[in-house]
Short mmCIF file of C-alpha atoms in Angstrom, two decimals:
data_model
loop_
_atom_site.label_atom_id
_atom_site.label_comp_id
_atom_site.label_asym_id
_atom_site.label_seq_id
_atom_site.Cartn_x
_atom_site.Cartn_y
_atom_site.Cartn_z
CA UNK A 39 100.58 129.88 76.55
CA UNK A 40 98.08 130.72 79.00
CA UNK A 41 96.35 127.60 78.88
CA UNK A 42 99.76 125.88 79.37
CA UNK A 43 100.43 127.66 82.77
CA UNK A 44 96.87 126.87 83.70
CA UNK A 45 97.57 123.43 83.01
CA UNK A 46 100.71 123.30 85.23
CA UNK A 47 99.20 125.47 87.69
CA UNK A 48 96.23 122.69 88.48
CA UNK A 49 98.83 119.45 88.03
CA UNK A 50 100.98 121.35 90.68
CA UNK A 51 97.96 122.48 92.98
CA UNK A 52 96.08 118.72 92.72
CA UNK A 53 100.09 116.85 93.77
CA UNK A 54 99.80 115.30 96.59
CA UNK A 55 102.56 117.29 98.13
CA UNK A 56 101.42 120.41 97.33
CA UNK A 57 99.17 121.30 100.35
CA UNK A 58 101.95 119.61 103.00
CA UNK A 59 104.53 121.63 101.20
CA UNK A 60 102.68 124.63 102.24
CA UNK A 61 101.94 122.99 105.47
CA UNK A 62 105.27 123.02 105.84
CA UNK A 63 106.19 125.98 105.23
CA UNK A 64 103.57 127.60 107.47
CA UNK A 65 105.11 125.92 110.32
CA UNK A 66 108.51 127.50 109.55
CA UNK A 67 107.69 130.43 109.15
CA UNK A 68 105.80 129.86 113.11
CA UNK A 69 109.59 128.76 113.99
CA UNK A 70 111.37 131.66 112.75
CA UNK A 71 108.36 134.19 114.45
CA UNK A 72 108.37 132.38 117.98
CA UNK A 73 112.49 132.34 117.59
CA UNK A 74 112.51 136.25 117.34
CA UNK A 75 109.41 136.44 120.06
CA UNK A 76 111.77 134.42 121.96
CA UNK A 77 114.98 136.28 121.63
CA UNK A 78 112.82 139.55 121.58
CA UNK A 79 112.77 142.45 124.87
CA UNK A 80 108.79 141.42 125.47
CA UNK A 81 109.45 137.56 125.55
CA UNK A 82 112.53 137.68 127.52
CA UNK A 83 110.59 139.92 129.88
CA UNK A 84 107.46 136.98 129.71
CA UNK A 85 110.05 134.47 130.51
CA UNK A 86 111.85 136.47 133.51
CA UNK A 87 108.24 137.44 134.85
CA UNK A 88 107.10 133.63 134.31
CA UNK A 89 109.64 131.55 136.07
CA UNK A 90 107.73 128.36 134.57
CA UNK A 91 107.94 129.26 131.35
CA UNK A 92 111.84 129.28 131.73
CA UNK A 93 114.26 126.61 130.80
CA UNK A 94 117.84 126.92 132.28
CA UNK A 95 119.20 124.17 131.06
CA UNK A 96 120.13 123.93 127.41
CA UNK A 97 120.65 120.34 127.50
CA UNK A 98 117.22 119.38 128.27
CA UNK A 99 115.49 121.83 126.22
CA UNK A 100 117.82 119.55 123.42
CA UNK A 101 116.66 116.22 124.94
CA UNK A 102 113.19 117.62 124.93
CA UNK A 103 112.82 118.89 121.68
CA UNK A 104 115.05 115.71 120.01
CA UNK A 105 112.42 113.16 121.41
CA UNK A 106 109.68 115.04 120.13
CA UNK A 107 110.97 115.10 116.42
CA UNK A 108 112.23 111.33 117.12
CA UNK A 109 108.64 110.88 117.95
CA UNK A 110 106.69 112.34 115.66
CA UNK A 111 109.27 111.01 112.90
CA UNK A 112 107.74 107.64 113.86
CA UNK A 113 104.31 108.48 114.14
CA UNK A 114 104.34 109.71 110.49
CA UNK A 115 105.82 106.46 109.20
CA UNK A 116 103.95 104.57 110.79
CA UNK A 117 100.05 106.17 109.84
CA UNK A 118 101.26 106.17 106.36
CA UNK A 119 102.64 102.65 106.48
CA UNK A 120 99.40 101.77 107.83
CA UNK A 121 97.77 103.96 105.21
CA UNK A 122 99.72 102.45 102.48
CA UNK A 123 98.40 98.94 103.47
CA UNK A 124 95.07 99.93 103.91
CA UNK A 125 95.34 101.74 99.80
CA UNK A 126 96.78 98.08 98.67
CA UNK A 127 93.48 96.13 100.17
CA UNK A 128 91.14 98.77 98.86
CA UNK A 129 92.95 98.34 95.15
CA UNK A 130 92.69 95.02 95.04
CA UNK A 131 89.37 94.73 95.97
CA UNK A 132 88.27 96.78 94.26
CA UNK A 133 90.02 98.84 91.34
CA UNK A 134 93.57 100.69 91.34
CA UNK A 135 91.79 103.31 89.52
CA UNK A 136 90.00 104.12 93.10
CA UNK A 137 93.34 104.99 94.21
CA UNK A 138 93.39 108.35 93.21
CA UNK A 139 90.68 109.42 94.81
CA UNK A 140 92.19 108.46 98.00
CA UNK A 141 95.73 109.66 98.03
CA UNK A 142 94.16 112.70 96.76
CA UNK A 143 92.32 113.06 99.98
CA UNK A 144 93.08 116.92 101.31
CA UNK A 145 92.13 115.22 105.24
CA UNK A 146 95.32 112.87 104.71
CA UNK A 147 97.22 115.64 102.93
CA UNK A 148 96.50 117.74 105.79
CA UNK A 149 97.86 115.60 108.73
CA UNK A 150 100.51 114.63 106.26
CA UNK A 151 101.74 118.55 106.66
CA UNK A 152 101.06 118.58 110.21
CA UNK A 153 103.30 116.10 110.76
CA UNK A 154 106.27 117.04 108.36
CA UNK A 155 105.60 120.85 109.55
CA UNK A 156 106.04 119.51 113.64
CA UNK A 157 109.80 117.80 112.87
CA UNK A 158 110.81 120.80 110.50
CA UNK A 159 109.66 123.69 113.46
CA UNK A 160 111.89 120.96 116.01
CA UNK A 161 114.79 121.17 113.94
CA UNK A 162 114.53 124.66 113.35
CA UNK A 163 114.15 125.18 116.99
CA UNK A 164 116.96 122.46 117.72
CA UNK A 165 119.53 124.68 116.00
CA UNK A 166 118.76 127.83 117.79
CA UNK A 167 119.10 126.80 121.29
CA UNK A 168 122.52 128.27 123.23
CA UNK A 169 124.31 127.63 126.40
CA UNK A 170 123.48 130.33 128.49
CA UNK A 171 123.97 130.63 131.94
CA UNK A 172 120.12 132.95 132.76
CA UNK A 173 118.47 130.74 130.49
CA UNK A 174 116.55 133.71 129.06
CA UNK A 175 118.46 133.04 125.59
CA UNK A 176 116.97 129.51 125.84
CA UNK A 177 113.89 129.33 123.28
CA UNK A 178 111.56 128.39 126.05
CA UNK A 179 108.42 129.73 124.55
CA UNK A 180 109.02 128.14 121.10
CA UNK A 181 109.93 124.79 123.04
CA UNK A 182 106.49 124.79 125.03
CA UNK A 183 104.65 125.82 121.68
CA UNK A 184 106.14 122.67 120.58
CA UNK A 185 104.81 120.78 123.21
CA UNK A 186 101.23 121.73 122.68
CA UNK A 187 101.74 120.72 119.11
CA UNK A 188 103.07 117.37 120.06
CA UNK A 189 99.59 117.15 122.07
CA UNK A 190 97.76 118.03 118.97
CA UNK A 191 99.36 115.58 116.87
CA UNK A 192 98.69 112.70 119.38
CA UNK A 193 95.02 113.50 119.26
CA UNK A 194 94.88 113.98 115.58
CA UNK A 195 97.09 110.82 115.23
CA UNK A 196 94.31 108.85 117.13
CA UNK A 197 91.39 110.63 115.05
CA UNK A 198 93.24 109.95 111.86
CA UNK A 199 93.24 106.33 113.04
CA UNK A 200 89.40 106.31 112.88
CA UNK A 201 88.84 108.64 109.99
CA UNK A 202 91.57 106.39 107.95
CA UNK A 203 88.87 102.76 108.62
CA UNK A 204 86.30 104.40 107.66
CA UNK A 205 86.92 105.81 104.40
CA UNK A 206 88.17 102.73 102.61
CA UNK A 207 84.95 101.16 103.61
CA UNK A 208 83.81 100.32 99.97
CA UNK A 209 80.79 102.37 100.28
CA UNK A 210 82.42 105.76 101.21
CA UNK A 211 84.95 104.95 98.24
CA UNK A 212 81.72 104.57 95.45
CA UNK A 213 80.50 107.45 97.42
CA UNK A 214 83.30 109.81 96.75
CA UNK A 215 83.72 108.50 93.53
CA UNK A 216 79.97 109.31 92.94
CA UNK A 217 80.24 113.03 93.86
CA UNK A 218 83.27 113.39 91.90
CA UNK A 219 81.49 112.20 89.29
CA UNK A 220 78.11 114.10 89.39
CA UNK A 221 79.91 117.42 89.98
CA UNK A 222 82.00 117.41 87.21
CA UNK A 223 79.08 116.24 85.00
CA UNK A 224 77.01 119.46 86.53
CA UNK A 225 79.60 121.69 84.84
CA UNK A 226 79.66 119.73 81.50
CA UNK A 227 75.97 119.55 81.46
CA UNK A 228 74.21 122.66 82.46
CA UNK A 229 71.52 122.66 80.15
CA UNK A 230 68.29 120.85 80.41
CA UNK A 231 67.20 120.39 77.20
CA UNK A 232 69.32 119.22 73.94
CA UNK A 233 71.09 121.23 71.75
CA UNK A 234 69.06 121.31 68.25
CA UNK A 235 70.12 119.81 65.33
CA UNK A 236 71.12 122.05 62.43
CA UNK A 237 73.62 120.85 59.29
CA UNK A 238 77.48 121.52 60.51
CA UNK A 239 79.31 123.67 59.20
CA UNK A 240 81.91 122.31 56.02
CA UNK A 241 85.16 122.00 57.49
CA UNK A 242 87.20 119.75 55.07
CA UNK A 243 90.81 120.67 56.68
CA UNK A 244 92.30 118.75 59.93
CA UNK A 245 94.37 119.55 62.70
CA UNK A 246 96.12 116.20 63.80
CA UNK A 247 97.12 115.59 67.09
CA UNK A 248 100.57 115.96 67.87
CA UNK A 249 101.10 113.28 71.03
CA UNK A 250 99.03 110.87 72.31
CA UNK A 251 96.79 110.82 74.85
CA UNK A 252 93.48 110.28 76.56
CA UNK A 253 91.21 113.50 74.87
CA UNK A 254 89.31 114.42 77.78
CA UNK A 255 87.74 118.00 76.50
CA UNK A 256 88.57 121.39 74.83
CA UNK A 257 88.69 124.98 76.42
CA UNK A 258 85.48 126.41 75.18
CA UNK A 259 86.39 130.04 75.67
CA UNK A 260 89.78 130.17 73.98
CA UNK A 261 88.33 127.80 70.91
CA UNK A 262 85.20 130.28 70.46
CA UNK A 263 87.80 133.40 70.94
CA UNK A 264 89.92 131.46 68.24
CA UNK A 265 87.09 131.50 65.57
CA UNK A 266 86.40 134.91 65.92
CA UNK A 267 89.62 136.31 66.00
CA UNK A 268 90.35 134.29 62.75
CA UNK A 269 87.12 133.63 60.89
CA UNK A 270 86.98 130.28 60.88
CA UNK A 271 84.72 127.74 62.02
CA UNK A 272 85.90 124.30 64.12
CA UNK A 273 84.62 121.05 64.51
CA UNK A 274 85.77 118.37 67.23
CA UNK A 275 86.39 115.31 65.69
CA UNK A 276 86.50 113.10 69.15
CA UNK A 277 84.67 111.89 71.88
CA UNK A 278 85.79 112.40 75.61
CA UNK A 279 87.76 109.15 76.50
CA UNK A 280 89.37 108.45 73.16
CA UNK A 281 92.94 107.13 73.41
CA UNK A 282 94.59 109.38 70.44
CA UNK A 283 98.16 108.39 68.75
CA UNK A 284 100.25 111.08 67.38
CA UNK A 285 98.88 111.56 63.97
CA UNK A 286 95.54 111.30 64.25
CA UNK A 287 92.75 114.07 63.33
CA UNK A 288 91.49 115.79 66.25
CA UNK A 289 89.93 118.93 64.92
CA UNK A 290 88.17 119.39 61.64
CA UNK A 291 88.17 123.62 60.08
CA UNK A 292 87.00 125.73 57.70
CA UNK A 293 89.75 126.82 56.52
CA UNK A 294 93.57 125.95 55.90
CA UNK A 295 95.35 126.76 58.88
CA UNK A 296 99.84 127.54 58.96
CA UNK A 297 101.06 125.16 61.48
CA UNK A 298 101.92 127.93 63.90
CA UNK A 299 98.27 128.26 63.93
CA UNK A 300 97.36 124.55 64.40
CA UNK A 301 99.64 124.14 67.41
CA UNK A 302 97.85 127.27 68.63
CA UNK A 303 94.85 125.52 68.37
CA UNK A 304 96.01 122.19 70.06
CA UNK A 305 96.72 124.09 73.02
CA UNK A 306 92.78 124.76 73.36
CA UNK A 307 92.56 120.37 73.86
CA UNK A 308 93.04 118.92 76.82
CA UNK A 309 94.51 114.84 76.00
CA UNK A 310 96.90 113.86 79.07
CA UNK A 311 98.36 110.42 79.44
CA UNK A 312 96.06 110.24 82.57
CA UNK A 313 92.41 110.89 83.07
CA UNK A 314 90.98 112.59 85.78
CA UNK A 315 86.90 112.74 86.88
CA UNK A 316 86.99 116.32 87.25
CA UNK A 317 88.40 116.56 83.47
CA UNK A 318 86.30 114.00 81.77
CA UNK A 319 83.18 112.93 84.08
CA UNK A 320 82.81 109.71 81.77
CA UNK A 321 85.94 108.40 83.45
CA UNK A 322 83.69 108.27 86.47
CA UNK A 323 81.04 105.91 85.00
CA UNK A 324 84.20 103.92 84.14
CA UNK A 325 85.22 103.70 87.44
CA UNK A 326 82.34 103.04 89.11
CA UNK A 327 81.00 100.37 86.49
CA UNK A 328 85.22 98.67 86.73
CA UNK A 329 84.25 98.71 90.35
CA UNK A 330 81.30 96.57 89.56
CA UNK A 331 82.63 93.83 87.56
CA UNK A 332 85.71 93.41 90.18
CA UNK A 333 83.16 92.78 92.60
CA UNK A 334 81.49 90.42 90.35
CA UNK A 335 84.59 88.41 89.64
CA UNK A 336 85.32 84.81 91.34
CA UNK A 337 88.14 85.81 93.21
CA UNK A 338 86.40 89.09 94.76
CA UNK A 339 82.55 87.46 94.67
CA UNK A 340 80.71 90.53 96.53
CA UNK A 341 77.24 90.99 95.32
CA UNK A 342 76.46 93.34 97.74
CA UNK A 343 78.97 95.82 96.54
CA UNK A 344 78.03 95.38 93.22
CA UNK A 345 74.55 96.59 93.77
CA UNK A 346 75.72 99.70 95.49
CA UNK A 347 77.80 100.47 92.66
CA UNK A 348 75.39 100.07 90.36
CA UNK A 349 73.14 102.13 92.05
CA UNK A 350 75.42 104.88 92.15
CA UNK A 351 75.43 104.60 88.14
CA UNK A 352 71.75 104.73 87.81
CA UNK A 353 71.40 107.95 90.06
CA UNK A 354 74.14 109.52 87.31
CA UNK A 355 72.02 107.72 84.37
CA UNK A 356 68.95 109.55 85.99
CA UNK A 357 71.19 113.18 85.98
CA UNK A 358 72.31 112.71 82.71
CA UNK A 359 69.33 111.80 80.95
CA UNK A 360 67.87 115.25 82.09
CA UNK A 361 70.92 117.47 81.57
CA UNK A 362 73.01 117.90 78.59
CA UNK A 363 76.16 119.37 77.28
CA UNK A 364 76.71 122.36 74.63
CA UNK A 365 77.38 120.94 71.50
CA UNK A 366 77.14 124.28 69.14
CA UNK A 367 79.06 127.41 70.18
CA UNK A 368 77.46 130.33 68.12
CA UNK A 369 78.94 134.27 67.95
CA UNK A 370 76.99 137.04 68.64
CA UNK A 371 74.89 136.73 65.59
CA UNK A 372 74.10 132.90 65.94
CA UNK A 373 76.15 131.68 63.44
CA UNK A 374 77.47 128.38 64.62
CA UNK A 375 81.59 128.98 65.13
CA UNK A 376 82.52 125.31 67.35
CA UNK A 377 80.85 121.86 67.36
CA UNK A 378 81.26 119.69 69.79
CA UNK A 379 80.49 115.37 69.76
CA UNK A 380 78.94 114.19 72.84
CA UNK A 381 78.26 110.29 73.47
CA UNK A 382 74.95 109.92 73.25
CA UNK A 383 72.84 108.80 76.56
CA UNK A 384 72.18 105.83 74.55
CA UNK A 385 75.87 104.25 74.05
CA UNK A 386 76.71 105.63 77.56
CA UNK A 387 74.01 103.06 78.82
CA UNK A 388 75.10 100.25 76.90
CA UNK A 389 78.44 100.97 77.54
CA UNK A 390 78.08 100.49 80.93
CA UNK A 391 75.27 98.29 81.51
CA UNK A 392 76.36 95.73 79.22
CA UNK A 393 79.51 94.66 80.45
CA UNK A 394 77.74 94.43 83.90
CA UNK A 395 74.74 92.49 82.76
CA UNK A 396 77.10 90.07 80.97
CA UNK A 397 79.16 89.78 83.89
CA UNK A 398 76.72 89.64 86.73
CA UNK A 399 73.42 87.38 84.49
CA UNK A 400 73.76 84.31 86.44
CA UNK A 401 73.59 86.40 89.93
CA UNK A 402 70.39 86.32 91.25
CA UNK A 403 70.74 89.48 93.38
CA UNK A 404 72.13 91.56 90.68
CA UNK A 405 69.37 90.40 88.08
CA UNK A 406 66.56 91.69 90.76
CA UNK A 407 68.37 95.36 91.38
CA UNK A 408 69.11 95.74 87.66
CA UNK A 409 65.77 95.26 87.41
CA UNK A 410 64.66 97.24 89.77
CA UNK A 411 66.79 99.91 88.83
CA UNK A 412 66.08 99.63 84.98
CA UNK A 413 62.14 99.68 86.00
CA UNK A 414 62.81 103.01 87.42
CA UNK A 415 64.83 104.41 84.75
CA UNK A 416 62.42 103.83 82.56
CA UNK A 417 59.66 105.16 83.92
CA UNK A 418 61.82 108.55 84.82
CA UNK A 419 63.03 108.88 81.54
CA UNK A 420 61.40 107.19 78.86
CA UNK A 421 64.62 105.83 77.24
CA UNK A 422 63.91 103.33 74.83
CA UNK A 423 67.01 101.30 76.18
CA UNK A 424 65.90 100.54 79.27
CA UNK A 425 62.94 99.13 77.85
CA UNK A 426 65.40 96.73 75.79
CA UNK A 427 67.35 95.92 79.31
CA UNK A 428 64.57 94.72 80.66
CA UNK A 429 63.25 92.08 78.02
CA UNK A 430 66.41 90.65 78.91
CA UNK A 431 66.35 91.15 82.60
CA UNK A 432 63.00 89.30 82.66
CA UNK A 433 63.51 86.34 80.42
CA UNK A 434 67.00 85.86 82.79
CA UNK A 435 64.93 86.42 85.74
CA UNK A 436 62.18 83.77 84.54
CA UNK A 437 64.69 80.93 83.68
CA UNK A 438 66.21 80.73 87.42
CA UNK A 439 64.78 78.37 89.34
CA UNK A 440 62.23 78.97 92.05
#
């Protein structure tokens, strides 16, 4: 159960309404404190001391305050119109899978807020204004504070203009899917050398999966506090990335299990419908390889950000070929209580490489970076398969003409 509200509470904290929502509600809760500083004995003494600061005439602070939320009602649709646009050119150029890593943007979340929490705080204030002949009953303060805010939102509309042209540039997008990507693999591979290889434990029973799904991992903590609580010892039957149908074996034990007890230990696996880098940092190399062959395609044809996508892959080839992830969770005495599959380094290569190299063989400037690239691998890390990529490379290399 606790893994279930930890599940909800990151889907609800990663929506992309979540931090304008609280945006939001910041700036309503600013409303309601400037309404009772307004209507308070030290701000009507502010406003009777400050003749500036007072506004006599109901009827304008109205006309004021309705242009502003007419205003900034406009403003909003029309950066996310533009933003919208900008999100279509960058899919189709590219991947749609890049799209989440660009609505999820906390910058465009942020302004997103700003915006909603300006028209919210002008209605608010709209509906407190009265017709008053001193004018001290008038939420002058609150209606200046909206002013200022108005200011603000110009000049963060016009630096949202320039922040929103340069991130789609394709470069920032591999970029961000690059970091994504390396810091969820630096949490799934902490270790820096392999895991040894011992005989698994005998676990003829299996837990079958109960919906389908993308598996993307298991909670390592509850699993290992599973085994010891019941004796029993668990192997994962999947790899990160497998689609799984309703049915299928997920989880292999030592022992027979009652099914209250197997949809316990489902709860410890993590298979959404829809993968995430920070869940499964595979899905990255996915992206950033399905942003290589789009660019290699005939009706995209851009070399150039090919290459930097590929290059982003080799810097996580070079990471992951010197870290690795737990694969044998042991109890205090060493006995082995969880195994875990990994892919090896090997088929995450291939995987990856392969589709590019047959894709992108008869481009000239691809051949000479995978090269490149490959040359470098190699050297860094030894890996047999690099070695093979390059036999290849070479003989492609050799039969273009000079």
């Amino acid at each position: 159960m606790n893994n279930f509200f930890k599940r909800k509470y990151q889907k609800t904290v990663n929506s992309i309404a979540f931090l304008p929502a609280i945006i939001a509600l910041g700036f309503l809760a600013l409303g309601g404190l400037m309404i009772t500083l307004d209507y308070s004995e030290p701000g009507k003494l502010i406003k009777s001391q400050l003749d500036w600061l007072r506004l006599k005439d109901a009827s304008t602070a109205r006309s004021i305050i309705g242009a502003i939320a007419a205003g900034i009602l406009s403003l909003t649709v029309f950066s996310f119109s533009m933003v919208m646009i900008v999100l279509n050119q960058a899919a189709s150029q590219m991947s749609n899978r890049v799209l989440g890593q660009l609505i999820g943007n906390k910058f465009q979340q942020s302004v997103l807020g700003t915006y909603i929490g300006t028209i919210i705080y002008a209605f608010f204030l709209l509906s407190t204004i009265r017709d008053v002949e001193s004018g001290i009953y008038i939420p002058a303060l609150s209606t200046y504070l909206l002013i200022f805010i108005t200011i603000f939102d110009i000049f963060l509309f016009i630096y949202f203009l320039h922040y929103i042209t340069q991130s789609v540039k394709y470069e920032v997008i591999i970029q961000k899917v690059f970091d994504d990507t390396l810091a969820s693999m630096k949490k799934a591979c902490a270790h820096q050398q392999p895991s040894s290889l011992e005989v698994s434990p005998t676990t003829p029973f299996h837990v079958k999966a109960v919906k389908s799904g993308i598996f993307e991992g298991v909670e390592l903590e509850g699993l290992k506090a599973f085994c010891l609580e019941h004796s029993i010892q668990i192997k994962v039957l999947l790899t990160p990335g497998t689609f799984v149908l309703p049915g299928t074996p997920v989880l292999a034990t030592s022992k027979s299990l009652p099914e209250e007890l197997q949809h316990q230990l489902l709860e410890f696996m993590f298979i959404p419908l829809i993968q995430t880098i920070q869940g499964n940092f595979l899905y990255g190399f996915s992206q950033l390889r399905e942003i290589t062959l789009k660019a290699l395609s005939t009706g995209v044809n851009d070399p150039g950000t090919a290459i930097i996508s590929l290059r982003a892959l080799s810097s996580l080839f070079l990471y992951r070929s010197q870290h690795h992830p737990e694969l044998l969770i042991r109890d205090p005495q060493g006995a082995i209580l969880l195994v875990v599959p990994e892919v090896s380094f090997e088929a995450l290569v291939l995987e990856h490489l392969n589709p590019i190299w047959d894709y992108g063989q008869d481009d000239r400037l691809l051949c000479h970076e995978m090269y490149a690239l490959c040359s470098q691998l190699q050297k860094l890390t030894s890996k047999p398969v690099f070695e093979n990529l390059l036999s290849k490379i070479k003989a492609r290399l050799a039969s273009f003409p000079s």
